[in-house]
Every structure is written in structure tokens, then in C-alpha cells.
Backbone as numpy.savetxt, mean C-alpha at the origin, in Angstrom:
# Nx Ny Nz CAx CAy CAz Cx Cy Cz
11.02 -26.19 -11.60 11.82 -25.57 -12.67 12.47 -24.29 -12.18
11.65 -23.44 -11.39 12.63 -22.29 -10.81 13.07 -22.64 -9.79
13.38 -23.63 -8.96 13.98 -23.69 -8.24 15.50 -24.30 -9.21
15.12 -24.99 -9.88 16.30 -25.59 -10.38 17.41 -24.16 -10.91
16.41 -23.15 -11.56 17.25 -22.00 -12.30 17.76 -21.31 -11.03
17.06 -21.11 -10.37 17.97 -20.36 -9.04 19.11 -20.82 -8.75
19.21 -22.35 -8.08 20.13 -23.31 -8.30 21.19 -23.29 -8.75
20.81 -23.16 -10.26 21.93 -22.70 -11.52 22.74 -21.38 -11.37
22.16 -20.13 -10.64 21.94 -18.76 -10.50 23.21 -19.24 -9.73
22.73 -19.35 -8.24 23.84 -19.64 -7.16 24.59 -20.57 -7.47
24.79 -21.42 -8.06 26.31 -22.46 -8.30 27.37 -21.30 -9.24
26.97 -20.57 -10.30 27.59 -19.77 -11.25 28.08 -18.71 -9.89
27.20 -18.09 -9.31 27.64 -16.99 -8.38 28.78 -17.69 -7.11
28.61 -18.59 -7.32 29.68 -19.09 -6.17 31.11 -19.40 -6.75
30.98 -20.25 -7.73 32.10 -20.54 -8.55 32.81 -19.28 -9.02
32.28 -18.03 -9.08 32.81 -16.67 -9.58 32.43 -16.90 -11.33
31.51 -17.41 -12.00 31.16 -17.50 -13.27 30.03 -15.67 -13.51
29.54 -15.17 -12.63 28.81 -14.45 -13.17 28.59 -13.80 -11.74
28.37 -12.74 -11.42 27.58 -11.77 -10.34 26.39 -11.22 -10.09
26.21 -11.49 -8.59 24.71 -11.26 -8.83 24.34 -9.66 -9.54
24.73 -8.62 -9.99 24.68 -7.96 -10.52 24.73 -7.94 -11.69
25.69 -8.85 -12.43 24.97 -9.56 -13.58 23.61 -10.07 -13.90
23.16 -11.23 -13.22 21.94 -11.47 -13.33 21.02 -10.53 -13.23
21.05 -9.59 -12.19 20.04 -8.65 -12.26 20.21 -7.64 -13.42
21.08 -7.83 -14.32 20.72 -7.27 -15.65 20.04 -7.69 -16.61
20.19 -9.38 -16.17 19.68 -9.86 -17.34 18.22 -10.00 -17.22
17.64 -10.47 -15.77 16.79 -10.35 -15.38 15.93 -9.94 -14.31
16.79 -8.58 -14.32 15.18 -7.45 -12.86 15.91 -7.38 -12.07
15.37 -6.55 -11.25 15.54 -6.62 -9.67 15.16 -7.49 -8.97
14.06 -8.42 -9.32 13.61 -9.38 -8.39 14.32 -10.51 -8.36
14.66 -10.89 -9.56 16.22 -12.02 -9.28 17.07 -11.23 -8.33
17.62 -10.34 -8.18 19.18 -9.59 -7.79 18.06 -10.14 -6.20
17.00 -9.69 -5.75 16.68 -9.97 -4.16 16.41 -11.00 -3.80
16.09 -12.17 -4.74 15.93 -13.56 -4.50 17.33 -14.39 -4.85
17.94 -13.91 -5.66 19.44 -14.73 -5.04 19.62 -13.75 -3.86
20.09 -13.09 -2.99 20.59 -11.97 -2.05 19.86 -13.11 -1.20
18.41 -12.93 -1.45 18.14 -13.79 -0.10 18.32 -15.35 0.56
18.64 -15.90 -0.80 19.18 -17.18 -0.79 20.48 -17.54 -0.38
21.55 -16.32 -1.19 22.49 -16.34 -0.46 22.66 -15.78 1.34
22.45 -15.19 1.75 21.99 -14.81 2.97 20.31 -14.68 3.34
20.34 -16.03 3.90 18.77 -16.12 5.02 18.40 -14.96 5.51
19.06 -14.18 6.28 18.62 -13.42 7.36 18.74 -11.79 6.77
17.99 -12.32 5.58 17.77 -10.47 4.83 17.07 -9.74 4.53
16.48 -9.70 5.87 15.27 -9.36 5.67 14.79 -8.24 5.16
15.23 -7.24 5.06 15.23 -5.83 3.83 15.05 -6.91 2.36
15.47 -7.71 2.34 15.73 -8.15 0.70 14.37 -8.49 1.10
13.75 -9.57 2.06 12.53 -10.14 1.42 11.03 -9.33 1.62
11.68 -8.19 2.55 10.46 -7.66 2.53 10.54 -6.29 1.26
11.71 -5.97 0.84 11.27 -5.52 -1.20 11.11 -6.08 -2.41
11.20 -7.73 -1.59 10.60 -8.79 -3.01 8.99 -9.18 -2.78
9.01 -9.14 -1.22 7.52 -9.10 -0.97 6.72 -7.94 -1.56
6.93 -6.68 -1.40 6.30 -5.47 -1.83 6.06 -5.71 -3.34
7.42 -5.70 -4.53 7.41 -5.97 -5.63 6.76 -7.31 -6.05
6.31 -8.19 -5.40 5.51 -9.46 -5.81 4.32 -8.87 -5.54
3.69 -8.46 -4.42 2.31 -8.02 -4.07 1.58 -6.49 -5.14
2.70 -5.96 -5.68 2.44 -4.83 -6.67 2.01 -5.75 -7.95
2.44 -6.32 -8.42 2.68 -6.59 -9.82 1.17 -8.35 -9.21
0.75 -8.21 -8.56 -0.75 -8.64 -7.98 -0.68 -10.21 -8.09
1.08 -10.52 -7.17 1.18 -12.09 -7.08 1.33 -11.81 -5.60
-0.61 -12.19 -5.13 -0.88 -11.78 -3.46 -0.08 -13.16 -2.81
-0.13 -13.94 -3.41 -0.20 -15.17 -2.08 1.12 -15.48 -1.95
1.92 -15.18 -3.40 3.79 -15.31 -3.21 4.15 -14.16 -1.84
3.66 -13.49 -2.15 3.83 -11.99 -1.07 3.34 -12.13 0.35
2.23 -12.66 0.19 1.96 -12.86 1.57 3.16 -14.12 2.12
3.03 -15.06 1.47 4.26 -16.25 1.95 5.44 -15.46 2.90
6.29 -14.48 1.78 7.17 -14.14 2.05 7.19 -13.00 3.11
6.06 -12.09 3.88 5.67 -11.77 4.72 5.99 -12.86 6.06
5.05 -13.72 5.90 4.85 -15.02 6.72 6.00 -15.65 7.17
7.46 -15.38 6.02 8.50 -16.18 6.48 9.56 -15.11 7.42
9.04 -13.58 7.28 9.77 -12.48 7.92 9.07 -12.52 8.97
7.86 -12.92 9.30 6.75 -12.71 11.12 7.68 -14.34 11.72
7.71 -15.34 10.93 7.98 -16.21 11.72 9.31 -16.46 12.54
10.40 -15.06 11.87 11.38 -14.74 12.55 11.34 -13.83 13.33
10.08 -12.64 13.17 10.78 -11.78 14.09 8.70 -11.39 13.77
7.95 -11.66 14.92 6.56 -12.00 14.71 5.99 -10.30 15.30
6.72 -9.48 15.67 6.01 -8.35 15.83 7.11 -7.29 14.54
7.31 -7.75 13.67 8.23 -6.77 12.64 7.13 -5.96 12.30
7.27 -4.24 12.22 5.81 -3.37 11.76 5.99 -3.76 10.48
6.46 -3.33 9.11 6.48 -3.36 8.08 5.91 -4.69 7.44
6.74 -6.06 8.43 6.18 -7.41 7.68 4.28 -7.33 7.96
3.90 -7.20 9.39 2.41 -6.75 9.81 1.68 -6.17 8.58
2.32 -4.67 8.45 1.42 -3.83 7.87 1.25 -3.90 6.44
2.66 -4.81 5.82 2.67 -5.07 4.60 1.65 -6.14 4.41
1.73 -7.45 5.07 1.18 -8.35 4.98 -0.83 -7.97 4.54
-1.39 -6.87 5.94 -2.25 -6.84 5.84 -2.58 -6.07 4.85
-1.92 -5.07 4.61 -2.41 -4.67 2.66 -2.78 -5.08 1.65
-1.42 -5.97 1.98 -1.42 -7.10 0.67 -3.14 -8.18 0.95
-3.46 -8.80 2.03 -4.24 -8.94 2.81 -5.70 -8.28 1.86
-5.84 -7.32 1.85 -6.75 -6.15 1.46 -6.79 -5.51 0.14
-5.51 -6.20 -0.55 -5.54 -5.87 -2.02 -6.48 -7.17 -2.70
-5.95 -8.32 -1.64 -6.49 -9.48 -2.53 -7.64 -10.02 -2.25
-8.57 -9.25 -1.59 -9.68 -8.97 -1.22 -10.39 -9.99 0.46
-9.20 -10.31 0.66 -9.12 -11.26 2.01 -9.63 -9.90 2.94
-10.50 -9.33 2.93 -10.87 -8.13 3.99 -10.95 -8.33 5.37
-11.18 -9.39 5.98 -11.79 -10.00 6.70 -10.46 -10.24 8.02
-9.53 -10.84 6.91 -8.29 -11.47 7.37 -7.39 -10.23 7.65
-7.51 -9.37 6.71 -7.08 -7.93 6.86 -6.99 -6.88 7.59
-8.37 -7.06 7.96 -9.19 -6.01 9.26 -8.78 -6.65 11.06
-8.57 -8.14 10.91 -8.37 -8.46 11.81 -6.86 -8.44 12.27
-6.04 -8.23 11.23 -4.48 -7.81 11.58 -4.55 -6.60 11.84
-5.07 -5.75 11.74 -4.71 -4.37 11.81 -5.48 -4.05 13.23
-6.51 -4.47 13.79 -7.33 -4.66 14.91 -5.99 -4.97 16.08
-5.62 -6.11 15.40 -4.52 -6.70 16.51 -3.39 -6.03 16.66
-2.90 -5.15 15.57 -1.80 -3.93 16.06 -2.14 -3.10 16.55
-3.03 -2.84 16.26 -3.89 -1.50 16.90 -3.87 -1.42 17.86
-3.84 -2.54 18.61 -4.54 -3.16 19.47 -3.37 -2.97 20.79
-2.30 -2.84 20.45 -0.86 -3.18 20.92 -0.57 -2.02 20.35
-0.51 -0.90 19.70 0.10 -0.21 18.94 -0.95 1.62 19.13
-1.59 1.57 19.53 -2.82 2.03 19.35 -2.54 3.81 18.52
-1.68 4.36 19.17 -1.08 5.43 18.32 -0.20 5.64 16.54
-0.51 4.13 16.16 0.33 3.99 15.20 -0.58 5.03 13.94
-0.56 5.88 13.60 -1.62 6.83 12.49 -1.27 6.29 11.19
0.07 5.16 10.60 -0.39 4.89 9.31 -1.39 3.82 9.13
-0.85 2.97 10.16 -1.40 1.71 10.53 -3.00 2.33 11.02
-3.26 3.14 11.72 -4.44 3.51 11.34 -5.47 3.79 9.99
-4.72 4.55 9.72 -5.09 5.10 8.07 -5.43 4.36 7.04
-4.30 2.60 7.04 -4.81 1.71 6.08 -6.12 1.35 6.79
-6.21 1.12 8.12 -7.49 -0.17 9.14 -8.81 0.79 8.25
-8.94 2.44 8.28 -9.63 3.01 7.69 -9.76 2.50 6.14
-8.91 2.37 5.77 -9.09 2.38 4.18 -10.25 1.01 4.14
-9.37 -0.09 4.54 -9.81 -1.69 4.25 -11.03 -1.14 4.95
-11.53 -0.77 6.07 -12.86 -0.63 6.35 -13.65 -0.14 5.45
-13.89 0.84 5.01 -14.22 1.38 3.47 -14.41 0.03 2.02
-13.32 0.06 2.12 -13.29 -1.40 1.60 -14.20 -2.51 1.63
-14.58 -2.84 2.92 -14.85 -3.77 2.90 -16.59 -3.06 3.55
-16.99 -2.02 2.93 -18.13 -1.76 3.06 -18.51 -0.69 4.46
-17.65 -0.74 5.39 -18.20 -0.45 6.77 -18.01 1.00 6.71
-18.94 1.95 5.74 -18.48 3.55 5.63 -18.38 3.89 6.98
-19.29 3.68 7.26 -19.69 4.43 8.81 -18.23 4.78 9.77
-18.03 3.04 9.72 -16.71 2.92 10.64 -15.51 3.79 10.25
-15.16 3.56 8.54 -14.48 4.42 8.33 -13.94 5.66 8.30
-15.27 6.54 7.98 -15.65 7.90 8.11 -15.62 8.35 9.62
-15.87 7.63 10.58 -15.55 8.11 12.06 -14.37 7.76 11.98
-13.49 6.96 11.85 -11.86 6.80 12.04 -11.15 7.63 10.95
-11.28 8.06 10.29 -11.35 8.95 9.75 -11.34 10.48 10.09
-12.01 10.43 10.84 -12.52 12.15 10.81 -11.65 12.18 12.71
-11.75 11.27 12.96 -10.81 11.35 14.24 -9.39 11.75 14.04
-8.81 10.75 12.92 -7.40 11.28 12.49 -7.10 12.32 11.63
-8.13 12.54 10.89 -7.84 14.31 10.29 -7.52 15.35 11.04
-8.55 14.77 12.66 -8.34 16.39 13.81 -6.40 16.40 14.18
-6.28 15.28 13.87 -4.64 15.76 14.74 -3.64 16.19 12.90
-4.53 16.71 12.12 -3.69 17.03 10.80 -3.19 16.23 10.33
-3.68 14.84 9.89 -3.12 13.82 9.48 -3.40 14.02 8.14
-2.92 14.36 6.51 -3.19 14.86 5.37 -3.58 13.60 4.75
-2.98 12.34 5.33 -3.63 11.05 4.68 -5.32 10.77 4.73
-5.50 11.23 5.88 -6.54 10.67 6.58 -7.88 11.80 6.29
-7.48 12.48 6.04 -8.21 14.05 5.22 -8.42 13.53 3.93
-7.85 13.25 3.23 -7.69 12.41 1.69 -9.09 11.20 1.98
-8.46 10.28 2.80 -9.68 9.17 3.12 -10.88 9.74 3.19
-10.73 10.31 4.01 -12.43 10.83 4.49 -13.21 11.75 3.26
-12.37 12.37 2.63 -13.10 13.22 1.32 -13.11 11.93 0.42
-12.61 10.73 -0.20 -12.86 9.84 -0.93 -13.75 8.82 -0.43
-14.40 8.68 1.01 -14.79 8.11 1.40 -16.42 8.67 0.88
-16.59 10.25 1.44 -17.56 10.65 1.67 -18.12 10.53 -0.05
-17.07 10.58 -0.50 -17.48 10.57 -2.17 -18.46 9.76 -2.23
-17.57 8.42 -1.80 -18.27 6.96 -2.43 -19.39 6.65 -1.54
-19.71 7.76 -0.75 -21.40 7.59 -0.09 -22.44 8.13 -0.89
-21.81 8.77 -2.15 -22.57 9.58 -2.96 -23.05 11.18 -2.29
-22.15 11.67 -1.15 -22.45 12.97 -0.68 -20.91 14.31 -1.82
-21.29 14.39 -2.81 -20.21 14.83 -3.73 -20.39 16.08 -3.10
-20.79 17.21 -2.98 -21.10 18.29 -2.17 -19.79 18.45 -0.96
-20.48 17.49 -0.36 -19.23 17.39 0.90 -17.97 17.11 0.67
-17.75 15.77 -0.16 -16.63 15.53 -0.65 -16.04 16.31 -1.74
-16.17 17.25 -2.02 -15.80 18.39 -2.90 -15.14 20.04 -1.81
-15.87 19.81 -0.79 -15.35 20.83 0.24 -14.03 20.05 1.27
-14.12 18.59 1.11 -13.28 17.89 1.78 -11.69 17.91 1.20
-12.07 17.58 -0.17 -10.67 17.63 -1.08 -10.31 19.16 -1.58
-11.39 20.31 -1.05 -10.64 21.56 -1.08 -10.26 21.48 -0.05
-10.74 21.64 1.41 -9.92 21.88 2.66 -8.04 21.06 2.46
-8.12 20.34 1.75 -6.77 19.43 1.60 -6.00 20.37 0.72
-6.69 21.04 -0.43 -5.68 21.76 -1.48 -5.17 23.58 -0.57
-6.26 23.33 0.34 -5.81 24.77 1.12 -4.24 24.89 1.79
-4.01 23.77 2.29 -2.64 23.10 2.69 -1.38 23.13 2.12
-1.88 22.07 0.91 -1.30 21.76 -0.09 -1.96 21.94 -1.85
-1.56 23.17 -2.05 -2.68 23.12 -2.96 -2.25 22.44 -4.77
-0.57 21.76 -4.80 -0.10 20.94 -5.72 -0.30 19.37 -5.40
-0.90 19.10 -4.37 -1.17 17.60 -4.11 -1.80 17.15 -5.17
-1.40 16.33 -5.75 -1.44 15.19 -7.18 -3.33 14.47 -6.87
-2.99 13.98 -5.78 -3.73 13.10 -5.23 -4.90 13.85 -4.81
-4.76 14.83 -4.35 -6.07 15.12 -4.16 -6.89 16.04 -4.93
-5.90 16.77 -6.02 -6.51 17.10 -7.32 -7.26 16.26 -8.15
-6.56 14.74 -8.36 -7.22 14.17 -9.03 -8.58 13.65 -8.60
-8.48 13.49 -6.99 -10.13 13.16 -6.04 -10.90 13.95 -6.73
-10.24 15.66 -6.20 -11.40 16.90 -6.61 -12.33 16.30 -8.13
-10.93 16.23 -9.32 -11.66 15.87 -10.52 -12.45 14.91 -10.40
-12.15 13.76 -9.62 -13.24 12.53 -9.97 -14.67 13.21 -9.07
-14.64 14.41 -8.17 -16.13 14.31 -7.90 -15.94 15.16 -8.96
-15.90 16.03 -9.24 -16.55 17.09 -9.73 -16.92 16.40 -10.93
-16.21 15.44 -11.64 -16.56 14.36 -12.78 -18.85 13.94 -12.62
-18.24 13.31 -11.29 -19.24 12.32 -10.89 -20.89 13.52 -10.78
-20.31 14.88 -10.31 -21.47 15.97 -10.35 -22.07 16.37 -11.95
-20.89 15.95 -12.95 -21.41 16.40 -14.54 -20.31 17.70 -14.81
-19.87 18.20 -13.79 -18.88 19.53 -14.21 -17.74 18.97 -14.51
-17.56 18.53 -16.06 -16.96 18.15 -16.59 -15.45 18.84 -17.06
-15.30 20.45 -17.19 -14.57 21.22 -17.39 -13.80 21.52 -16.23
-14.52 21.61 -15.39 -13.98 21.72 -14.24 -13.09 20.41 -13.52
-13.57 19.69 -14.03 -12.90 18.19 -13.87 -11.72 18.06 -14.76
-11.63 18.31 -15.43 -10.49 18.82 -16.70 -9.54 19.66 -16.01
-9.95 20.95 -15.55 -9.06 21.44 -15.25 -8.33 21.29 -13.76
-9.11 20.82 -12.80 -8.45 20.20 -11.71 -7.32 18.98 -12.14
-7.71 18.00 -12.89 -7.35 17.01 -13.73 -5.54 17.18 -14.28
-6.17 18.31 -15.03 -4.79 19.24 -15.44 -3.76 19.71 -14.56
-3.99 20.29 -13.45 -3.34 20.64 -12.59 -2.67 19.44 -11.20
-3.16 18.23 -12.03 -2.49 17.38 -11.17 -1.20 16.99 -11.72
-1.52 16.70 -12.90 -0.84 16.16 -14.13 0.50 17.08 -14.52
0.37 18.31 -13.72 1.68 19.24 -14.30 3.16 18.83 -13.30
């Protein structure tokens, strides 16, 4: 059935009955990048922001597909990789996840975002230890992502103490970071200092 409406989509857009800018009024952005990509194969910007927007809105396996059809053209693309294995790690495939990011790494070894997620999914997928040392390796070269990890990490070991001096060392920096105000609040939550959680809370939120 959606193939047939697409179908319909592109015969109107060819004949000059309607533009793809039309359609994407009527319906989203994700029509406007799935005709784009139909009409031109080789677009790959289009399919890797229909991939992102399918894997957000938590349709993993459409997303991964369309990953899969950007590696099989061009099999070391970073973005299709790193997207893929997220997506990979959202949908709780950890396993499958950890082992893509191993394999860039692997080939890539300086890459620090592509680091930063391999940390996260490790966490993820239970291995604090691992994380918290990859982690605390990429904080030394001032990596502010990876400072973030390691204070949310240390959280979820139940060391709130530490992870409360972790997500201050981050506000020393940056002391309007959204993200790591709201960390601060969730330990200071998780300690019972509830006001204080409020008002970190608050100050993310402005």
C-alpha cells in the first residue's frame, strides 16, 4: 500500500501535477526525503536524514535498513557506521552495537565521538568498568562529552558523592550546560536533596 502511494507521489511529481514541496506540506518532511530519494538513488544526505528521523521517532529496523542501503554503497561512510550503531544500541541490539564501534575503532582509533558513543553502549550494556576507564581516558584530553559520561556513569554505580563532584567539575567550564545541570539534579535527587535538585533543575530549564 505505501509503495503504491509513493508511486502515486512520483507519477503526479513527474507529470508536473503537484511538487515535491507540496507533498511535504501535506505530509512531513519524511515524505519530501523519501520521494527526493526515489527520485534520485544516489542521495545519500536524503537517506541518511530519513534514517536519523525513522530511528528517533523508534522505527529501529526501517533505520537500520536504510543505513545498510548507504554502507552497501559506500561501506566505510562514518555517519552511515556511527548512525547505524546507535541506532544498533537504541534498540537494544548491544552486542551488535559494541561490535561496530570495536571495528571503527579499530581502523579509526582517534575518532573521540565514535569513542564516546563505544563508552556509552558499554555502560549500556552493563560493562561499567569498561566504560568508566574509556571514559576517564577521554575526559584527560578535555573532551566535555566524555566528562558528562563518566559523571552519569559513576552515578549509575550508585557512587552519588563522586558523581556530584564530576558534574560540578563540568559546570566549572561551562557552568549554563543544560545537560549537565540536569545530571547534577538527578544525583542530588537520588541523595534526597531535593531543593537543591530543584534548583539545579531550574537553572537548566532557563
Amino acid at each position: 500500500e505505501n509503495a503504491n502511494v509513493l508511486q502515486n507521489m512520483l507519477v503526479s511529481i513527474f507529470t508536473g501535477k503537484k511538487t515535491v514541496k507540496k507533498f511535504a506540506k501535506e505530509f512531513g518532511v519524511e515524505t519530501e526525503i523519501t520521494i527526493k530519494i526515489a527520485v534520485e538513488p544516489d542521495y545519500t544526505e536524503g537517506r541518511m536524514a530519513l534514517a536519523r528521523t525513522i530511528a528517533w521517532s523508534g522505527r529501529y529496523s526501517s533505520a537500520i535498513a536504510i543505513y545498510d542501503s548507504v554502507l552497501a554503497r559506500q561501506p566505510t561512510y562514518r555517519d552511515a557506521v556511527l548512525g547505524r550503531a546507535q541506532t544498533l544500541a537504541w534498540a537494544g541490539s548491544l552486542g551488535e552495537a559494541l561490535s561496530a564501534y570495536k571495528q571503527w575503532l579499530a581502523a579509526h582509533p582517534t575518532d573521540r565521538v565514535a569513542s564516546v558513543e563505544f563508552a556509552r553502549a558499554l555502560a549500556w550494556n552493563g560493562q561499567m568498568d569498561e566504560s568508566e576507564a574509556m571514559y576517564v581516558q577521554l575526559a584527560k584530553t578535555g573532551n566535555a562529552n566524555a566528562k558528562k559520561g563518566l559523571a552519569r556513569v559513576i552515578g549509575w554505580r550508585g557512587e552519588l558523592e563522586r558523581s556530584e563532584r564530576t558534574w560540578r567539575e563540568v559546570l566549572v567550564t561551562d557552568p549554563a550546560d543544560p545537560e549537565a545541570l540536569t545530571g547534577l539534579a538527578q544525583v542530588l535527587s537520588w541523595q534526597g536533596r531535593q531543593s537543591d535538585a530543584e534548583t539545579a533543575l531550574q537553572a537548566a530549564l532557563r
